[in-house]
mmCIF file of C-alpha atoms in Angstrom:
data_model
loop_
_atom_site.group_PDB
_atom_site.id
_atom_site.type_symbol
_atom_site.label_atom_id
_atom_site.label_comp_id
_atom_site.label_asym_id
_atom_site.label_seq_id
_atom_site.Cartn_x
_atom_site.Cartn_y
_atom_site.Cartn_z
ATOM 1 C CA MET M 1 165.091 82.584 122.223
ATOM 2 C CA GLU M 2 162.721 85.283 122.829
ATOM 3 C CA THR M 3 164.424 88.434 124.294
ATOM 4 C CA GLU M 4 163.253 90.273 127.446
ATOM 5 C CA THR M 5 162.341 93.163 125.189
ATOM 6 C CA GLU M 6 160.088 90.859 122.976
ATOM 7 C CA THR M 7 158.606 89.372 126.073
ATOM 8 C CA GLU M 8 157.578 92.815 127.167
ATOM 9 C CA THR M 9 156.039 93.811 124.101
ATOM 10 C CA VAL M 10 153.828 90.667 123.763
ATOM 11 C CA ALA M 11 152.790 90.695 127.048
ATOM 12 C CA GLU M 12 151.773 94.410 126.852
ATOM 13 C CA THR M 13 149.849 93.376 123.600
ATOM 14 C CA GLU M 14 147.967 90.307 125.348
ATOM 15 C CA SER M 15 147.175 92.599 128.447
ATOM 16 C CA GLU M 16 145.224 94.875 126.430
ATOM 17 C CA GLY M 17 142.920 92.120 125.241
ATOM 18 C CA VAL M 18 139.957 94.815 125.119
ATOM 19 C CA ARG M 19 141.707 96.561 122.340
ATOM 20 C CA ARG M 20 142.246 94.956 118.851
ATOM 21 C CA LEU M 21 145.952 94.726 117.906
ATOM 22 C CA ILE M 22 146.583 96.291 114.333
ATOM 23 C CA VAL M 23 150.039 95.788 113.107
ATOM 24 C CA ILE M 24 151.364 97.968 110.095
ATOM 25 C CA VAL M 25 153.892 96.575 108.142
ATOM 26 C CA LEU M 26 156.857 98.994 107.635
ATOM 27 C CA PHE M 27 159.975 98.942 105.166
ATOM 28 C CA GLU M 28 162.189 101.262 103.169
ATOM 29 C CA GLY M 29 160.365 103.264 100.725
ATOM 30 C CA VAL M 30 156.845 102.592 101.765
ATOM 31 C CA ASP M 31 154.032 105.451 100.936
ATOM 32 C CA LEU M 32 153.792 107.614 103.748
ATOM 33 C CA LEU M 33 150.181 108.077 103.781
ATOM 34 C CA ASP M 34 149.564 104.349 103.533
ATOM 35 C CA VAL M 35 151.163 104.192 106.948
ATOM 36 C CA THR M 36 149.836 107.324 108.530
ATOM 37 C CA GLY M 37 146.285 107.588 107.220
ATOM 38 C CA PRO M 38 144.753 104.227 108.921
ATOM 39 C CA PRO M 39 145.888 105.139 112.495
ATOM 40 C CA GLU M 40 144.161 108.527 112.261
ATOM 41 C CA VAL M 41 140.977 106.790 111.787
ATOM 42 C CA PHE M 42 141.621 104.018 114.507
ATOM 43 C CA SER M 43 142.499 106.440 116.922
ATOM 44 C CA LEU M 44 139.182 108.335 116.554
ATOM 45 C CA VAL M 45 137.199 105.324 117.696
ATOM 46 C CA ARG M 46 138.522 105.860 121.252
ATOM 47 C CA ARG M 47 137.797 109.625 120.997
ATOM 48 C CA GLU M 48 134.242 108.890 119.927
ATOM 49 C CA THR M 49 133.435 105.983 122.275
ATOM 50 C CA GLY M 50 135.016 107.741 125.403
ATOM 51 C CA ASP M 51 136.262 104.286 126.837
ATOM 52 C CA ALA M 52 139.346 102.262 126.392
ATOM 53 C CA THR M 53 137.836 99.876 123.842
ATOM 54 C CA GLY M 54 139.080 100.286 120.180
ATOM 55 C CA TYR M 55 142.586 99.593 118.540
ATOM 56 C CA ARG M 56 146.007 99.453 119.512
ATOM 57 C CA VAL M 57 148.132 100.389 116.403
ATOM 58 C CA VAL M 58 151.823 99.330 116.202
ATOM 59 C CA LEU M 59 154.310 99.818 113.306
ATOM 60 C CA ALA M 60 156.362 96.758 112.816
ATOM 61 C CA ALA M 61 159.734 96.442 110.741
ATOM 62 C CA GLU M 62 162.569 94.228 110.128
ATOM 63 C CA THR M 63 164.630 96.270 112.773
ATOM 64 C CA MET M 64 164.161 99.075 115.408
ATOM 65 C CA ALA M 65 166.111 101.336 113.174
ATOM 66 C CA PRO M 66 164.337 104.360 111.377
ATOM 67 C CA VAL M 67 162.387 103.545 108.197
ATOM 68 C CA THR M 68 162.719 106.246 105.208
ATOM 69 C CA THR M 69 159.313 106.501 103.392
ATOM 70 C CA ALA M 70 158.965 107.428 99.931
ATOM 71 C CA ALA M 71 158.106 111.023 101.031
ATOM 72 C CA GLY M 72 161.553 111.296 102.767
ATOM 73 C CA VAL M 73 159.862 111.233 105.979
ATOM 74 C CA ARG M 74 161.712 109.002 108.660
ATOM 75 C CA ILE M 75 159.293 106.736 111.189
ATOM 76 C CA LEU M 76 160.422 104.828 114.158
ATOM 77 C CA PRO M 77 159.149 101.009 114.384
ATOM 78 C CA ASP M 78 157.367 100.155 117.620
ATOM 79 C CA LEU M 79 158.443 96.613 117.433
ATOM 80 C CA THR M 80 160.200 94.282 115.142
ATOM 81 C CA PHE M 81 158.417 91.623 112.804
ATOM 82 C CA ASP M 82 159.832 88.949 115.232
ATOM 83 C CA GLN M 83 158.027 90.530 118.033
ATOM 84 C CA ALA M 84 154.964 91.110 116.007
ATOM 85 C CA ALA M 85 154.914 87.430 115.393
ATOM 86 C CA GLY M 86 154.858 86.529 118.998
ATOM 87 C CA GLY M 87 151.289 87.842 119.804
ATOM 88 C CA GLY M 88 147.969 87.572 118.535
ATOM 89 C CA ILE M 89 147.241 90.178 115.636
ATOM 90 C CA ASP M 90 143.779 91.185 115.190
ATOM 91 C CA THR M 91 144.584 92.988 111.793
ATOM 92 C CA LEU M 92 147.694 93.005 109.673
ATOM 93 C CA LEU M 93 147.797 96.006 107.508
ATOM 94 C CA VAL M 94 150.108 96.026 104.524
ATOM 95 C CA PRO M 95 150.971 99.328 102.779
ATOM 96 C CA GLY M 96 152.770 99.386 99.342
ATOM 97 C CA ALA M 97 155.626 101.162 97.515
ATOM 98 C CA VAL M 98 156.333 102.056 93.995
ATOM 99 C CA GLU M 99 159.023 102.930 91.718
ATOM 100 C CA LEU M 100 159.386 104.656 88.292
ATOM 101 C CA ASP M 101 161.083 103.028 85.105
ATOM 102 C CA GLU M 102 163.182 104.759 82.483
ATOM 103 C CA ARG M 103 159.873 105.753 80.907
ATOM 104 C CA ARG M 104 158.515 107.051 84.099
ATOM 105 C CA ARG M 105 155.980 104.355 84.440
ATOM 106 C CA VAL M 106 154.868 103.048 87.863
ATOM 107 C CA HIS M 107 155.501 99.819 88.939
ATOM 108 C CA ALA M 108 154.832 98.181 92.647
ATOM 109 C CA VAL M 109 157.818 97.151 94.544
ATOM 110 C CA THR M 110 157.622 93.672 96.085
ATOM 111 C CA ASP M 111 160.845 92.929 98.287
ATOM 112 C CA PRO M 112 161.047 88.956 98.676
ATOM 113 C CA ALA M 113 162.140 89.583 102.336
ATOM 114 C CA VAL M 114 159.118 91.779 102.924
ATOM 115 C CA VAL M 115 156.834 89.240 101.242
ATOM 116 C CA ASP M 116 158.199 86.408 103.540
ATOM 117 C CA ARG M 117 157.469 88.624 106.488
ATOM 118 C CA VAL M 118 153.933 89.506 105.441
ATOM 119 C CA ARG M 119 153.192 85.723 104.727
ATOM 120 C CA THR M 120 154.250 84.719 108.148
ATOM 121 C CA LEU M 121 152.266 87.508 110.000
ATOM 122 C CA ALA M 122 149.265 86.943 108.044
ATOM 123 C CA GLY M 123 149.145 83.458 109.420
ATOM 124 C CA ARG M 124 148.892 84.930 112.812
ATOM 125 C CA SER M 125 146.370 87.482 111.867
ATOM 126 C CA ARG M 126 142.482 87.367 112.041
ATOM 127 C CA ARG M 127 142.253 89.393 109.019
ATOM 128 C CA VAL M 128 144.644 90.991 106.465
ATOM 129 C CA ALA M 129 144.185 94.296 104.531
ATOM 130 C CA SER M 130 146.313 95.907 101.963
ATOM 131 C CA VAL M 131 146.379 99.688 101.052
ATOM 132 C CA CYS M 132 146.946 100.879 97.620
ATOM 133 C CA VAL M 133 149.597 98.894 95.922
ATOM 134 C CA GLY M 134 150.092 96.959 99.031
ATOM 135 C CA ALA M 135 147.958 94.359 97.227
ATOM 136 C CA HIS M 136 151.019 93.388 95.306
ATOM 137 C CA LEU M 137 152.830 92.181 98.538
ATOM 138 C CA LEU M 138 149.473 90.249 99.474
ATOM 139 C CA ALA M 139 149.653 88.624 95.920
ATOM 140 C CA ALA M 140 153.289 87.712 96.303
ATOM 141 C CA ALA M 141 152.806 86.135 99.492
ATOM 142 C CA GLY M 142 149.947 84.048 97.586
ATOM 143 C CA LEU M 143 147.284 85.677 99.890
ATOM 144 C CA LEU M 144 145.189 86.827 97.069
ATOM 145 C CA ASP M 145 145.295 83.458 94.938
ATOM 146 C CA GLY M 146 141.471 82.871 93.843
ATOM 147 C CA ARG M 147 140.271 86.015 95.072
ATOM 148 C CA ARG M 148 139.030 89.208 93.775
ATOM 149 C CA ALA M 149 141.125 92.119 94.621
ATOM 150 C CA THR M 150 141.811 95.716 93.925
ATOM 151 C CA THR M 151 144.734 98.004 93.982
ATOM 152 C CA HIS M 152 145.649 101.618 92.681
ATOM 153 C CA TRP M 153 144.660 102.040 89.143
ATOM 154 C CA SER M 154 148.093 102.621 87.926
ATOM 155 C CA THR M 155 149.312 98.935 88.735
ATOM 156 C CA ALA M 156 146.287 97.148 88.298
ATOM 157 C CA ASP M 157 147.353 95.983 84.846
ATOM 158 C CA GLN M 158 150.841 94.773 86.514
ATOM 159 C CA LEU M 159 148.930 92.811 89.253
ATOM 160 C CA ALA M 160 146.678 91.107 86.791
ATOM 161 C CA ALA M 161 149.718 90.053 84.433
ATOM 162 C CA GLU M 162 151.837 89.013 87.290
ATOM 163 C CA TYR M 163 149.282 86.928 89.166
ATOM 164 C CA PRO M 164 146.623 85.656 86.738
ATOM 165 C CA ALA M 165 145.186 83.516 89.610
ATOM 166 C CA ILE M 166 143.645 86.787 91.168
ATOM 167 C CA GLU M 167 140.601 88.465 89.710
ATOM 168 C CA VAL M 168 141.689 92.050 89.453
ATOM 169 C CA ASP M 169 139.012 94.627 89.794
ATOM 170 C CA ALA M 170 140.596 98.155 89.351
ATOM 171 C CA ASP M 171 137.494 100.070 89.737
ATOM 172 C CA PRO M 172 136.304 99.586 93.615
ATOM 173 C CA ILE M 173 137.799 101.582 96.315
ATOM 174 C CA PHE M 174 138.112 98.422 98.552
ATOM 175 C CA ILE M 175 137.151 94.865 98.267
ATOM 176 C CA ARG M 176 136.610 92.387 100.772
ATOM 177 C CA GLU M 177 136.944 88.680 100.222
ATOM 178 C CA GLY M 178 136.404 86.803 103.414
ATOM 179 C CA GLU M 179 138.812 88.176 106.000
ATOM 180 C CA VAL M 180 141.309 89.498 103.247
ATOM 181 C CA TRP M 181 140.530 93.105 102.259
ATOM 182 C CA THR M 182 142.336 95.145 99.324
ATOM 183 C CA GLY M 183 142.113 98.874 98.957
ATOM 184 C CA ALA M 184 142.579 101.174 95.893
ATOM 185 C CA GLY M 185 144.160 104.515 95.572
ATOM 186 C CA ILE M 186 146.166 106.260 98.267
ATOM 187 C CA SER M 187 143.464 108.206 100.083
ATOM 188 C CA ALA M 188 141.070 105.311 99.895
ATOM 189 C CA CYS M 189 143.076 103.863 102.892
ATOM 190 C CA LEU M 190 140.688 106.079 104.813
ATOM 191 C CA ASP M 191 137.718 104.400 103.105
ATOM 192 C CA LEU M 192 139.114 101.019 103.902
ATOM 193 C CA SER M 193 139.850 101.963 107.606
ATOM 194 C CA LEU M 194 136.405 103.228 108.035
ATOM 195 C CA ALA M 195 134.713 99.906 106.577
ATOM 196 C CA LEU M 196 136.994 98.058 109.197
ATOM 197 C CA VAL M 197 135.642 100.267 111.978
ATOM 198 C CA ALA M 198 132.225 99.645 110.570
ATOM 199 C CA GLU M 199 132.604 95.789 110.935
ATOM 200 C CA ASP M 200 133.936 95.875 114.214
ATOM 201 C CA PHE M 201 131.911 98.689 115.998
ATOM 202 C CA GLY M 202 128.855 99.337 113.662
ATOM 203 C CA GLU M 203 128.067 101.672 110.990
ATOM 204 C CA GLU M 204 126.834 104.426 113.282
ATOM 205 C CA LEU M 205 130.287 104.771 114.943
ATOM 206 C CA ALA M 206 132.158 104.704 111.553
ATOM 207 C CA LEU M 207 129.944 107.520 110.314
ATOM 208 C CA ARG M 208 130.737 109.624 113.434
ATOM 209 C CA VAL M 209 134.473 108.751 112.942
ATOM 210 C CA ALA M 210 134.150 109.978 109.406
ATOM 211 C CA ARG M 211 132.670 113.231 110.379
ATOM 212 C CA GLN M 212 135.465 113.930 112.834
ATOM 213 C CA LEU M 213 137.748 113.434 109.738
ATOM 214 C CA VAL M 214 135.737 115.954 107.922
ATOM 215 C CA MET M 215 134.926 113.381 105.297
ATOM 216 C CA TYR M 216 131.440 114.234 104.078
ATOM 217 C CA LEU M 217 130.452 110.428 104.401
ATOM 218 C CA LYS M 218 131.794 106.962 104.435
ATOM 219 C CA ARG M 219 132.133 105.730 100.877
ATOM 220 C CA PRO M 220 131.088 102.253 100.047
ATOM 221 C CA SER M 221 133.233 99.916 98.482
ATOM 222 C CA GLY M 222 131.580 100.024 95.122
ATOM 223 C CA GLN M 223 132.457 103.853 94.757
ATOM 224 C CA SER M 224 134.533 103.745 91.586
ATOM 225 C CA GLN M 225 138.105 105.284 91.689
ATOM 226 C CA PHE M 226 137.608 106.294 88.250
ATOM 227 C CA SER M 227 135.984 109.156 86.414
ATOM 228 C CA VAL M 228 134.986 108.722 82.602
ATOM 229 C CA PRO M 229 135.660 112.334 81.475
ATOM 230 C CA LEU M 230 139.049 112.252 83.048
ATOM 231 C CA GLU M 231 140.223 109.204 81.243
ATOM 232 C CA PRO M 232 143.545 109.583 79.025
ATOM 233 C CA VAL M 233 142.786 110.563 75.577
ATOM 234 C CA SER M 234 142.836 107.974 73.025
ATOM 235 C CA THR M 235 145.705 107.569 70.268
ATOM 236 C CA THR M 236 143.169 107.503 67.527
ATOM 237 C CA ARG M 237 141.917 110.873 66.661
ATOM 238 C CA ARG M 238 138.579 109.331 65.406
ATOM 239 C CA ILE M 239 137.843 107.645 68.690
ATOM 240 C CA GLU M 240 138.786 110.747 70.653
ATOM 241 C CA GLU M 241 136.302 112.666 68.603
ATOM 242 C CA LEU M 242 133.711 110.061 69.180
ATOM 243 C CA ARG M 243 134.172 110.055 72.855
ATOM 244 C CA HIS M 244 133.380 113.762 72.970
ATOM 245 C CA HIS M 245 130.336 113.015 70.929
ATOM 246 C CA ILE M 246 129.168 110.548 73.492
ATOM 247 C CA LEU M 247 129.767 112.868 76.411
ATOM 248 C CA ARG M 248 128.064 115.709 74.545
ATOM 249 C CA ASN M 249 125.084 113.568 73.808
ATOM 250 C CA LEU M 250 124.376 111.358 76.652
ATOM 251 C CA SER M 251 120.696 112.050 76.749
ATOM 252 C CA GLY M 252 120.207 111.135 73.035
ATOM 253 C CA ARG M 253 120.507 107.692 71.093
ATOM 254 C CA LEU M 254 123.861 106.216 71.270
ATOM 255 C CA THR M 255 123.523 102.649 69.973
ATOM 256 C CA VAL M 256 126.442 100.795 68.374
ATOM 257 C CA PRO M 257 125.018 101.262 64.980
ATOM 258 C CA ASP M 258 124.597 105.149 65.669
ATOM 259 C CA LEU M 259 128.113 105.395 66.976
ATOM 260 C CA ALA M 260 129.470 103.380 63.935
ATOM 261 C CA ALA M 261 127.532 105.434 61.456
ATOM 262 C CA HIS M 262 128.820 108.780 63.450
ATOM 263 C CA ALA M 263 132.486 107.358 62.862
ATOM 264 C CA ASN M 264 131.902 106.065 59.497
ATOM 265 C CA VAL M 265 133.095 102.658 60.458
ATOM 266 C CA SER M 266 131.569 99.269 60.724
ATOM 267 C CA GLU M 267 129.871 98.163 63.952
ATOM 268 C CA ARG M 268 132.821 95.347 64.231
ATOM 269 C CA GLN M 269 135.527 97.832 63.613
ATOM 270 C CA LEU M 270 134.056 100.167 66.108
ATOM 271 C CA THR M 271 133.995 97.505 68.669
ATOM 272 C CA ARG M 272 137.478 96.362 67.955
ATOM 273 C CA ILE M 273 138.799 99.827 68.230
ATOM 274 C CA PHE M 274 137.176 100.669 71.448
ATOM 275 C CA LYS M 275 138.599 97.571 72.947
ATOM 276 C CA THR M 276 142.178 98.262 71.731
ATOM 277 C CA GLU M 277 142.094 101.969 72.738
ATOM 278 C CA LEU M 278 139.769 102.118 75.719
ATOM 279 C CA GLY M 279 139.871 98.577 76.963
ATOM 280 C CA THR M 280 136.167 98.312 76.881
ATOM 281 C CA THR M 281 133.118 98.070 74.410
ATOM 282 C CA PRO M 282 131.177 100.980 73.073
ATOM 283 C CA SER M 283 128.057 100.017 74.915
ATOM 284 C CA ALA M 284 129.874 99.755 78.129
ATOM 285 C CA TYR M 285 131.485 103.039 77.542
ATOM 286 C CA VAL M 286 128.120 104.676 77.009
ATOM 287 C CA GLU M 287 126.858 103.105 80.027
ATOM 288 C CA SER M 288 129.591 104.249 82.375
ATOM 289 C CA ALA M 289 129.583 107.769 80.940
ATOM 290 C CA ARG M 290 125.739 108.093 81.806
ATOM 291 C CA VAL M 291 126.408 106.558 85.206
ATOM 292 C CA GLU M 292 129.059 109.311 85.717
ATOM 293 C CA LEU M 293 126.803 111.874 84.809
ATOM 294 C CA ALA M 294 123.828 110.553 86.970
ATOM 295 C CA ARG M 295 126.420 110.461 89.827
ATOM 296 C CA GLN M 296 127.320 114.182 89.391
ATOM 297 C CA GLN M 297 123.373 114.976 89.381
ATOM 298 C CA LEU M 298 122.702 112.912 92.311
ATOM 299 C CA GLU M 299 125.656 114.699 94.240
ATOM 300 C CA SER M 300 124.705 118.152 93.588
ATOM 301 C CA GLY M 301 121.042 118.515 92.792
ATOM 302 C CA ASP M 302 117.620 117.403 93.973
ATOM 303 C CA ALA M 303 116.282 116.365 90.523
ATOM 304 C CA THR M 304 113.885 113.063 90.756
ATOM 305 C CA LEU M 305 115.237 109.819 89.612
ATOM 306 C CA GLU M 306 112.824 109.838 86.671
ATOM 307 C CA ARG M 307 114.282 113.124 85.472
ATOM 308 C CA ILE M 308 117.936 111.999 85.795
ATOM 309 C CA ALA M 309 117.219 108.995 84.135
ATOM 310 C CA THR M 310 115.792 110.862 81.078
ATOM 311 C CA ALA M 311 118.582 113.459 81.272
ATOM 312 C CA CYS M 312 121.259 110.810 81.198
ATOM 313 C CA GLY M 313 119.851 108.734 78.366
ATOM 314 C CA PHE M 314 118.602 105.923 80.558
ATOM 315 C CA GLY M 315 115.139 106.327 79.689
ATOM 316 C CA THR M 316 113.403 104.694 82.862
ATOM 317 C CA THR M 317 114.380 104.579 86.398
ATOM 318 C CA ASP M 318 114.569 100.779 86.323
ATOM 319 C CA THR M 319 117.530 101.096 83.665
ATOM 320 C CA LEU M 320 119.140 103.666 85.918
ATOM 321 C CA VAL M 321 118.994 101.492 88.923
ATOM 322 C CA ARG M 322 120.370 98.327 87.153
ATOM 323 C CA ALA M 323 123.392 100.510 85.752
ATOM 324 C CA PHE M 324 124.182 101.700 89.216
ATOM 325 C CA ARG M 325 123.928 98.310 90.727
ATOM 326 C CA ARG M 326 126.310 97.012 88.058
ATOM 327 C CA ARG M 327 128.937 99.761 87.791
ATOM 328 C CA LEU M 328 128.715 101.005 91.756
ATOM 329 C CA ASP M 329 127.138 98.321 93.578
ATOM 330 C CA THR M 330 124.551 100.384 94.946
ATOM 331 C CA THR M 331 121.424 102.302 94.232
ATOM 332 C CA PRO M 332 121.072 105.793 92.994
ATOM 333 C CA THR M 333 118.844 106.731 96.130
ATOM 334 C CA ASP M 334 121.527 105.303 98.301
ATOM 335 C CA TYR M 335 124.132 106.828 96.518
ATOM 336 C CA ARG M 336 122.454 110.178 96.896
ATOM 337 C CA GLN M 337 121.861 109.779 100.575
ATOM 338 C CA ARG M 338 125.857 109.055 101.097
ATOM 339 C CA PHE M 339 127.390 111.417 98.589
ATOM 340 C CA ARG M 340 124.873 114.505 98.104
ATOM 341 C CA THR M 341 126.831 117.786 98.852
ATOM 342 C CA ALA M 342 125.325 120.398 101.225
ATOM 343 C CA GLY M 343 122.502 122.267 99.502
ATOM 344 C CA GLY M 344 121.012 119.437 97.746
ATOM 345 C CA GLY M 345 117.504 118.885 98.118
ATOM 346 C CA ALA M 346 115.826 115.658 100.006
ATOM 347 C CA ARG M 347 113.843 114.778 97.046
ATOM 348 C CA ASN M 348 114.879 111.242 96.079
ATOM 349 C CA GLY M 349 112.264 110.419 93.676
ATOM 350 C CA GLY M 350 112.832 106.699 94.544
ATOM 351 C CA ALA M 351 109.916 105.219 92.623
ATOM 352 C CA GLY M 352 110.757 102.034 90.769
ATOM 353 C CA GLU M 353 113.949 101.463 92.638
ATOM 354 C CA ALA M 354 112.741 98.372 94.214
ATOM 355 C CA ARG M 355 111.691 96.783 90.894
ATOM 356 C CA GLY M 356 115.291 97.758 89.708
ATOM 357 C CA GLY M 357 117.099 95.593 91.810
ATOM 358 C CA GLY M 358 117.542 92.553 89.323
ATOM 359 C CA ALA M 359 120.179 91.948 87.163
ATOM 360 C CA GLY M 360 118.582 92.596 83.810
ATOM 361 C CA GLU M 361 120.826 93.744 81.023
ATOM 362 C CA ALA M 362 120.142 96.358 78.430
ATOM 363 C CA ARG M 363 121.487 95.544 74.824
ATOM 364 C CA ASP M 364 122.721 98.672 73.745
ATOM 365 C CA GLY M 365 123.986 102.122 75.047
ATOM 366 C CA THR M 366 120.565 103.314 73.656
ATOM 367 C CA GLY M 367 118.282 106.167 75.080
ATOM 368 C CA GLY M 368 116.541 103.323 76.761
ATOM 369 C CA GLY M 369 119.586 102.164 79.033
ATOM 370 C CA GLY M 370 123.141 100.868 79.382
ATOM 371 C CA ALA M 371 124.518 97.928 77.836
ATOM 372 C CA GLY M 372 126.345 94.603 78.706
ATOM 373 C CA THR M 373 128.338 93.665 81.922
ATOM 374 C CA ASP M 374 131.777 94.611 80.624
ATOM 375 C CA THR M 375 133.527 97.023 83.122
ATOM 376 C CA ALA M 376 134.991 100.118 81.847
ATOM 377 C CA THR M 377 138.834 100.241 82.330
ATOM 378 C CA GLY M 378 139.720 103.747 82.047
ATOM 379 C CA ARG M 379 142.836 104.817 83.793
ATOM 380 C CA ALA M 380 142.124 108.142 85.378
ATOM 381 C CA THR M 381 142.624 110.318 88.571
ATOM 382 C CA ALA M 382 139.438 110.295 90.746
ATOM 383 C CA ALA M 383 138.052 110.340 94.246
ATOM 384 C CA GLY M 384 139.854 107.196 95.360
ATOM 385 C CA ARG M 385 143.312 108.036 94.361
#
């Protein structure tokens, strides 16, 4: 039987029909920023609009007792899971938690009791979103089967191994599959939240909220959470030297034969070593490194696309655009408009970009462009962590 307190809570939610109800799941050991970051974004919607529309955010837990987060900070729930299940939920937001094994490797935690609650609440929600390793809870609840999803880079391999029915993509900062959203690294919860605001109230309001958060821009989902130069070093000295050779010579010829000759190995052996050591192919690695360099130049300078394409080894703007579409799901001009730091010029040099929207593939990491459709899988710290 529903208690008086539960009845009041549900009634309060339903009486505020003009506001979208967001329920954030709480449990012991949850990551603090996963819980507190999104409400900051949602609260600014009301400030920016100046009216009562927007969101009502509540924290739900098994009981009303304080919940201790991974940071040691205790948080008081607003209502219990049973109370939350009694009303219509617009968005269920699922944060995550991790633990370290004896070798100090990170593993996502999935408490079966929390998984059951997530599954139940998801069935009463218009949409569901996970923050960081919260994707593992969605996966355990069966909500990601047959879908593409992301999570924090440190647990992406675990997610893929434990749930083969999920297409795990560790690169984007967030992914939307229908009404199920998954976010990447911890601070990417802000990007995910801004994307939800954009869907509900439009891009213009989301950008105003981003400015209030002193975020220079609202990052698109295709923004990578990785950075090629920051990848862990290889355990093979020869490949580590070759990686540095690539990064020093991105404007030159870096075909598979060229790289194999430089490393004094066969092309087949080179490909096998790259797969083993870096989890990608030589050509895909070269393209990722070139895109990374191009990103830096787009963010900090005002060089034309033609000049950037040449400096980064793409050869043509068409090849540059295709590489950006493959790696970041955006175009160089759009990336520059979103990410350019203060002081950069406005000379976009976008000639040829309309022609580069196709899915054509370059064969090698040559001076004429990137190669293949393999996704680089470097595990590194980056903007989306």
